[in-house]
Amino acid sequence: SQQGEEDPQALSIQEGENATMNCSYKTSINNLQWYRQNSGRGLVHLILIRSNEREKHSGRLRVTLDTSKKSSSLLITASRAADTASYFCATVETNAGKSTFGDGTTLTVKP
Amino acid sequence: GAVVSQHPSWVICKSGTSVKIECRSLDFQATTMFWYRQFPKQSLMLMATSNEGSKATYEQGVEKDKFLINHASLTLSTLTVTSAHPEDSSFYICSATSPLAKEPNEQFFGPGTRLTVL
C-alpha cells in the first residue's frame, strides 16, 4: 500500500464543530505537510511540520506528529462552511526530495 | 514569492493527438520540478521528477515515451502527453523546489491543468 494513508476518507460535520483528520505513513521522513484542495482546483499549502517537531499551530489549524507511530493529525477548530474541501497529507522521505501524498480526507462542513 | 504557474489551465483534445503542458517558476529558479497526476476523487500520484539539464526520473508504471518531460531551463519544465487517449484524461499538477525555501524539500505547486481527451 502507498505511503500516506488517511482516515477518515470522508467527514461531514456541522459548522462550528471541530474536524480531525489522521494520516499514517511508512518510512522515515524529513517533514510532513498538509494541503487543502477545493474541488477541481490546485493545492493550497496549509502547514509543514518537521520530523523533530511534535505539534504546530496556524490559526485554526493544529497539526501533531508522532514519529514513533508514524502518524500525524490535522485538527480544524470552529469549522466553517468554507473549510469544505479535500485535505491531503504529504511526506518527504529522508534522503529523497519527492513528496508522497496520502489518499485524502473529504471534509464537508454544513452551514 | 515562490509562485508556480501552469499553462494551459485546461485543454480538450482529440484522441491520438499530443498535448504539451508548461510549468513555470515565476520568481525563482527551480532546480527540480515534479509532475503529478490526479484522477477524479483520488490523490496525487507522482509521475516523474525533472532536473534541469538532465533526463527525468519516472516513477514505476509511468511510460516515459508517452509522457515526455523536458526541463530546458531553471524556470520551465514541460510535460507532453503523446498520442493521448481518453484514459489519459486527468488533472496534471507540477511543483517545484526552490533553493530559497525556508524548509528543505519544500515544494511549491502550480494550479494544475485539466486534460480531457475525447
Tab-separated table of C-alpha atoms in Angstrom:
chain	number	residue	atom	x	y	z
A	1	SER	CA	0.000	0.000	0.000
A	2	GLN	CA	1.104	3.559	-0.565
A	3	GLN	CA	2.900	5.857	1.804
A	4	GLY	CA	0.461	8.170	3.468
A	5	GLU	CA	-2.911	6.779	4.306
A	6	GLU	CA	-5.561	8.996	5.731
A	7	ASP	CA	-8.677	8.478	7.685
A	8	PRO	CA	-11.443	9.088	7.610
A	9	GLN	CA	-11.933	9.110	3.851
A	10	ALA	CA	-14.916	11.373	4.296
A	11	LEU	CA	-16.047	13.526	7.182
A	12	SER	CA	-19.239	15.521	7.482
A	13	ILE	CA	-19.755	17.947	10.356
A	14	GLN	CA	-21.778	20.989	11.318
A	15	GLU	CA	-20.364	24.478	11.197
A	16	GLY	CA	-18.677	25.326	14.465
A	17	GLU	CA	-17.608	21.784	15.228
A	18	ASN	CA	-14.022	20.601	15.155
A	19	ALA	CA	-12.717	18.316	12.419
A	20	THR	CA	-9.889	15.866	12.936
A	21	MET	CA	-8.132	14.024	10.149
A	22	ASN	CA	-5.377	11.467	10.530
A	23	CYS	CA	-2.507	10.427	8.330
A	24	SER	CA	-0.191	7.429	8.639
A	25	TYR	CA	2.981	6.772	6.748
A	26	LYS	CA	5.550	4.046	6.480
A	27	THR	CA	9.061	5.349	6.009
A	28	SER	CA	11.409	7.755	7.751
A	29	ILE	CA	10.574	11.336	6.834
A	30	ASN	CA	12.120	14.796	6.779
A	31	ASN	CA	8.835	16.552	7.195
A	32	LEU	CA	5.121	16.165	6.698
A	33	GLN	CA	2.886	18.693	5.074
A	34	TRP	CA	-0.846	19.186	4.931
A	35	TYR	CA	-2.589	20.577	1.884
A	36	ARG	CA	-6.100	21.604	1.058
A	37	GLN	CA	-7.745	21.208	-2.326
A	38	ASN	CA	-11.090	22.609	-3.329
A	39	SER	CA	-12.945	20.577	-5.921
A	40	GLY	CA	-11.246	20.818	-9.290
A	41	ARG	CA	-8.648	23.271	-8.068
A	42	GLY	CA	-4.956	23.253	-7.223
A	43	LEU	CA	-3.337	22.590	-3.897
A	44	VAL	CA	-3.094	25.100	-1.096
A	45	HIS	CA	-0.271	24.534	1.339
A	46	LEU	CA	-1.548	24.666	4.912
A	47	ILE	CA	1.241	23.733	7.260
A	48	LEU	CA	4.563	21.910	7.412
A	49	ILE	CA	5.781	20.050	10.467
A	50	ARG	CA	9.344	18.859	10.729
A	51	SER	CA	10.287	15.406	11.889
A	52	ASN	CA	11.713	16.825	15.134
A	53	GLU	CA	8.529	18.743	15.939
A	54	ARG	CA	5.562	17.293	17.743
A	55	GLU	CA	2.928	19.975	17.353
A	56	LYS	CA	2.370	23.068	15.303
A	57	HIS	CA	-0.364	25.680	15.151
A	58	SER	CA	-1.501	28.047	12.463
A	59	GLY	CA	-4.690	29.963	13.081
A	60	ARG	CA	-7.490	27.428	13.485
A	61	LEU	CA	-5.213	24.586	12.424
A	62	ARG	CA	-3.350	22.319	14.760
A	63	VAL	CA	-1.065	19.592	13.478
A	64	THR	CA	0.567	16.885	15.526
A	65	LEU	CA	3.263	14.458	14.511
A	66	ASP	CA	4.163	11.205	16.224
A	67	THR	CA	7.204	9.746	14.505
A	68	SER	CA	7.195	6.673	16.735
A	69	LYS	CA	3.739	5.786	15.421
A	70	LYS	CA	4.419	7.280	12.015
A	71	SER	CA	1.242	9.268	12.163
A	72	SER	CA	0.019	12.838	12.031
A	73	SER	CA	-3.269	14.555	12.672
A	74	LEU	CA	-4.803	17.767	11.431
A	75	LEU	CA	-7.352	19.478	13.620
A	76	ILE	CA	-9.505	22.286	12.301
A	77	THR	CA	-11.257	24.089	15.111
A	78	ALA	CA	-14.512	26.002	14.853
A	79	SER	CA	-15.058	24.823	11.310
A	80	ARG	CA	-16.746	26.953	8.691
A	81	ALA	CA	-18.637	26.057	5.554
A	82	ALA	CA	-15.707	27.487	3.597
A	83	ASP	CA	-13.483	24.754	5.054
A	84	THR	CA	-15.294	22.242	2.851
A	85	ALA	CA	-12.547	20.690	0.730
A	86	SER	CA	-10.273	17.688	0.436
A	87	TYR	CA	-7.290	17.574	2.743
A	88	PHE	CA	-4.115	15.677	1.939
A	89	CYS	CA	-1.027	14.894	3.897
A	90	ALA	CA	2.277	14.569	2.062
A	91	THR	CA	5.526	13.200	3.355
A	92	VAL	CA	9.023	13.945	2.199
A	93	GLU	CA	11.124	10.885	2.834
A	94	THR	CA	14.541	11.152	4.360
A	95	ASN	CA	17.189	11.433	1.637
A	96	ALA	CA	14.550	11.805	-1.047
A	97	GLY	CA	13.249	15.069	-2.447
A	98	LYS	CA	9.886	13.913	-3.659
A	99	SER	CA	6.609	14.085	-1.794
A	100	THR	CA	4.216	11.191	-1.423
A	101	PHE	CA	0.588	12.048	-0.902
A	102	GLY	CA	-1.986	10.332	1.234
A	103	ASP	CA	-5.371	9.298	-0.082
A	104	GLY	CA	-7.011	12.393	1.344
A	105	THR	CA	-9.994	13.190	3.519
A	106	THR	CA	-13.021	14.889	2.032
A	107	LEU	CA	-14.447	17.281	4.581
A	108	THR	CA	-17.952	18.671	4.300
A	109	VAL	CA	-18.951	21.400	6.713
A	110	LYS	CA	-22.675	22.004	6.749
A	111	PRO	CA	-23.845	25.545	7.442
B	1	GLY	CA	7.414	34.684	-3.666
B	2	ALA	CA	7.754	31.100	-4.930
B	3	VAL	CA	4.934	31.194	-7.440
B	4	VAL	CA	4.471	28.382	-9.927
B	5	SER	CA	2.231	28.728	-12.942
B	6	GLN	CA	0.895	26.195	-15.403
B	7	HIS	CA	-0.358	26.648	-18.910
B	8	PRO	CA	-2.894	25.880	-20.100
B	9	SER	CA	-5.256	25.626	-17.163
B	10	TRP	CA	-7.448	23.291	-19.148
B	11	VAL	CA	-7.296	21.622	-22.539
B	12	ILE	CA	-9.597	19.418	-24.580
B	13	CYS	CA	-8.109	17.372	-27.380
B	14	LYS	CA	-8.990	14.559	-29.725
B	15	SER	CA	-7.757	11.048	-29.172
B	16	GLY	CA	-4.396	10.455	-30.818
B	17	THR	CA	-3.136	13.998	-30.594
B	18	SER	CA	-0.325	15.269	-28.397
B	19	VAL	CA	-0.693	17.895	-25.721
B	20	LYS	CA	2.024	20.000	-24.117
B	21	ILE	CA	1.669	21.388	-20.604
B	22	GLU	CA	4.039	24.038	-19.306
B	23	CYS	CA	5.150	24.563	-15.731
B	24	ARG	CA	6.977	27.763	-14.866
B	25	SER	CA	8.548	29.075	-11.712
B	26	LEU	CA	7.826	32.796	-11.907
B	27	ASP	CA	10.048	34.350	-9.316
B	28	PHE	CA	12.677	31.752	-8.548
B	29	GLN	CA	14.911	29.243	-10.215
B	30	ALA	CA	13.748	25.699	-9.757
B	31	THR	CA	16.436	23.088	-9.931
B	32	THR	CA	13.884	20.333	-9.510
B	33	MET	CA	10.323	20.088	-10.712
B	34	PHE	CA	7.830	17.315	-10.132
B	35	TRP	CA	4.867	16.199	-12.201
B	36	TYR	CA	1.804	14.665	-10.609
B	37	ARG	CA	-1.407	13.222	-11.982
B	38	GLN	CA	-4.705	13.198	-10.161
B	39	PHE	CA	-7.753	11.245	-11.285
B	40	PRO	CA	-11.197	12.307	-10.066
B	41	LYS	CA	-11.739	11.745	-6.364
B	42	GLN	CA	-8.247	10.328	-5.986
B	43	SER	CA	-4.983	11.540	-4.576
B	44	LEU	CA	-1.980	12.941	-6.385
B	45	MET	CA	0.347	10.354	-7.854
B	46	LEU	CA	3.903	11.332	-8.663
B	47	MET	CA	4.724	10.700	-12.305
B	48	ALA	CA	8.272	11.947	-12.612
B	49	THR	CA	10.998	14.107	-11.161
B	50	SER	CA	12.595	16.572	-13.511
B	51	ASN	CA	16.007	18.146	-13.017
B	52	GLU	CA	17.215	20.988	-15.196
B	53	GLY	CA	19.501	19.819	-17.934
B	54	SER	CA	19.116	16.116	-17.309
B	55	LYS	CA	16.699	13.328	-18.091
B	56	ALA	CA	13.621	12.991	-15.957
B	57	THR	CA	13.270	10.167	-13.482
B	58	TYR	CA	9.995	8.371	-13.952
B	59	GLU	CA	8.043	6.525	-11.307
B	60	GLN	CA	7.307	2.879	-11.747
B	61	GLY	CA	4.491	2.276	-14.188
B	62	VAL	CA	4.753	5.660	-15.924
B	63	GLU	CA	5.649	5.342	-19.602
B	64	LYS	CA	8.471	7.711	-20.393
B	65	ASP	CA	7.796	7.531	-24.125
B	66	LYS	CA	4.203	8.572	-23.591
B	67	PHE	CA	4.824	11.319	-21.069
B	68	LEU	CA	7.744	13.329	-22.382
B	69	ILE	CA	9.302	15.700	-19.902
B	70	ASN	CA	11.702	18.454	-20.823
B	71	HIS	CA	13.346	20.701	-18.247
B	72	ALA	CA	15.266	23.002	-20.533
B	73	SER	CA	15.753	25.894	-18.155
B	74	LEU	CA	15.677	26.661	-14.464
B	75	THR	CA	12.230	28.183	-14.788
B	76	LEU	CA	10.452	25.920	-17.245
B	77	SER	CA	9.516	22.276	-17.418
B	78	THR	CA	7.143	20.827	-19.977
B	79	LEU	CA	5.100	17.658	-19.978
B	80	THR	CA	3.943	16.363	-23.336
B	81	VAL	CA	1.269	13.698	-23.390
B	82	THR	CA	1.832	11.938	-26.688
B	83	SER	CA	-0.928	10.167	-28.587
B	84	ALA	CA	-3.382	10.995	-25.861
B	85	HIS	CA	-6.300	8.673	-25.188
B	86	PRO	CA	-9.407	9.116	-23.047
B	87	GLU	CA	-7.781	7.242	-20.162
B	88	ASP	CA	-5.151	9.996	-20.029
B	89	SER	CA	-7.838	12.484	-19.069
B	90	SER	CA	-6.777	13.757	-15.690
B	91	PHE	CA	-5.643	16.731	-13.648
B	92	TYR	CA	-1.912	17.285	-14.082
B	93	ILE	CA	-0.099	19.261	-11.407
B	94	CYS	CA	3.506	20.361	-11.277
B	95	SER	CA	5.562	21.503	-8.343
B	96	ALA	CA	8.996	22.985	-7.900
B	97	THR	CA	11.582	23.214	-5.184
B	98	SER	CA	13.375	26.459	-4.527
B	99	PRO	CA	16.827	26.981	-3.029
B	100	LEU	CA	15.297	29.936	-1.212
B	101	ALA	CA	12.664	27.870	0.577
B	102	LYS	CA	12.622	28.026	4.352
B	103	GLU	CA	12.305	24.281	4.634
B	104	PRO	CA	14.396	21.692	2.811
B	105	ASN	CA	12.493	19.927	0.060
B	106	GLU	CA	9.545	22.317	0.387
B	107	GLN	CA	7.531	22.185	-2.811
B	108	PHE	CA	5.521	24.937	-4.437
B	109	PHE	CA	2.607	23.726	-6.502
B	110	GLY	CA	1.144	25.017	-9.712
B	111	PRO	CA	-2.622	25.424	-10.110
B	112	GLY	CA	-2.942	22.341	-12.281
B	113	THR	CA	-4.014	21.595	-15.847
B	114	ARG	CA	-7.166	19.659	-16.577
B	115	LEU	CA	-6.788	17.479	-19.654
B	116	THR	CA	-9.842	15.991	-21.325
B	117	VAL	CA	-9.263	13.618	-24.223
B	118	LEU	CA	-12.306	12.965	-26.376
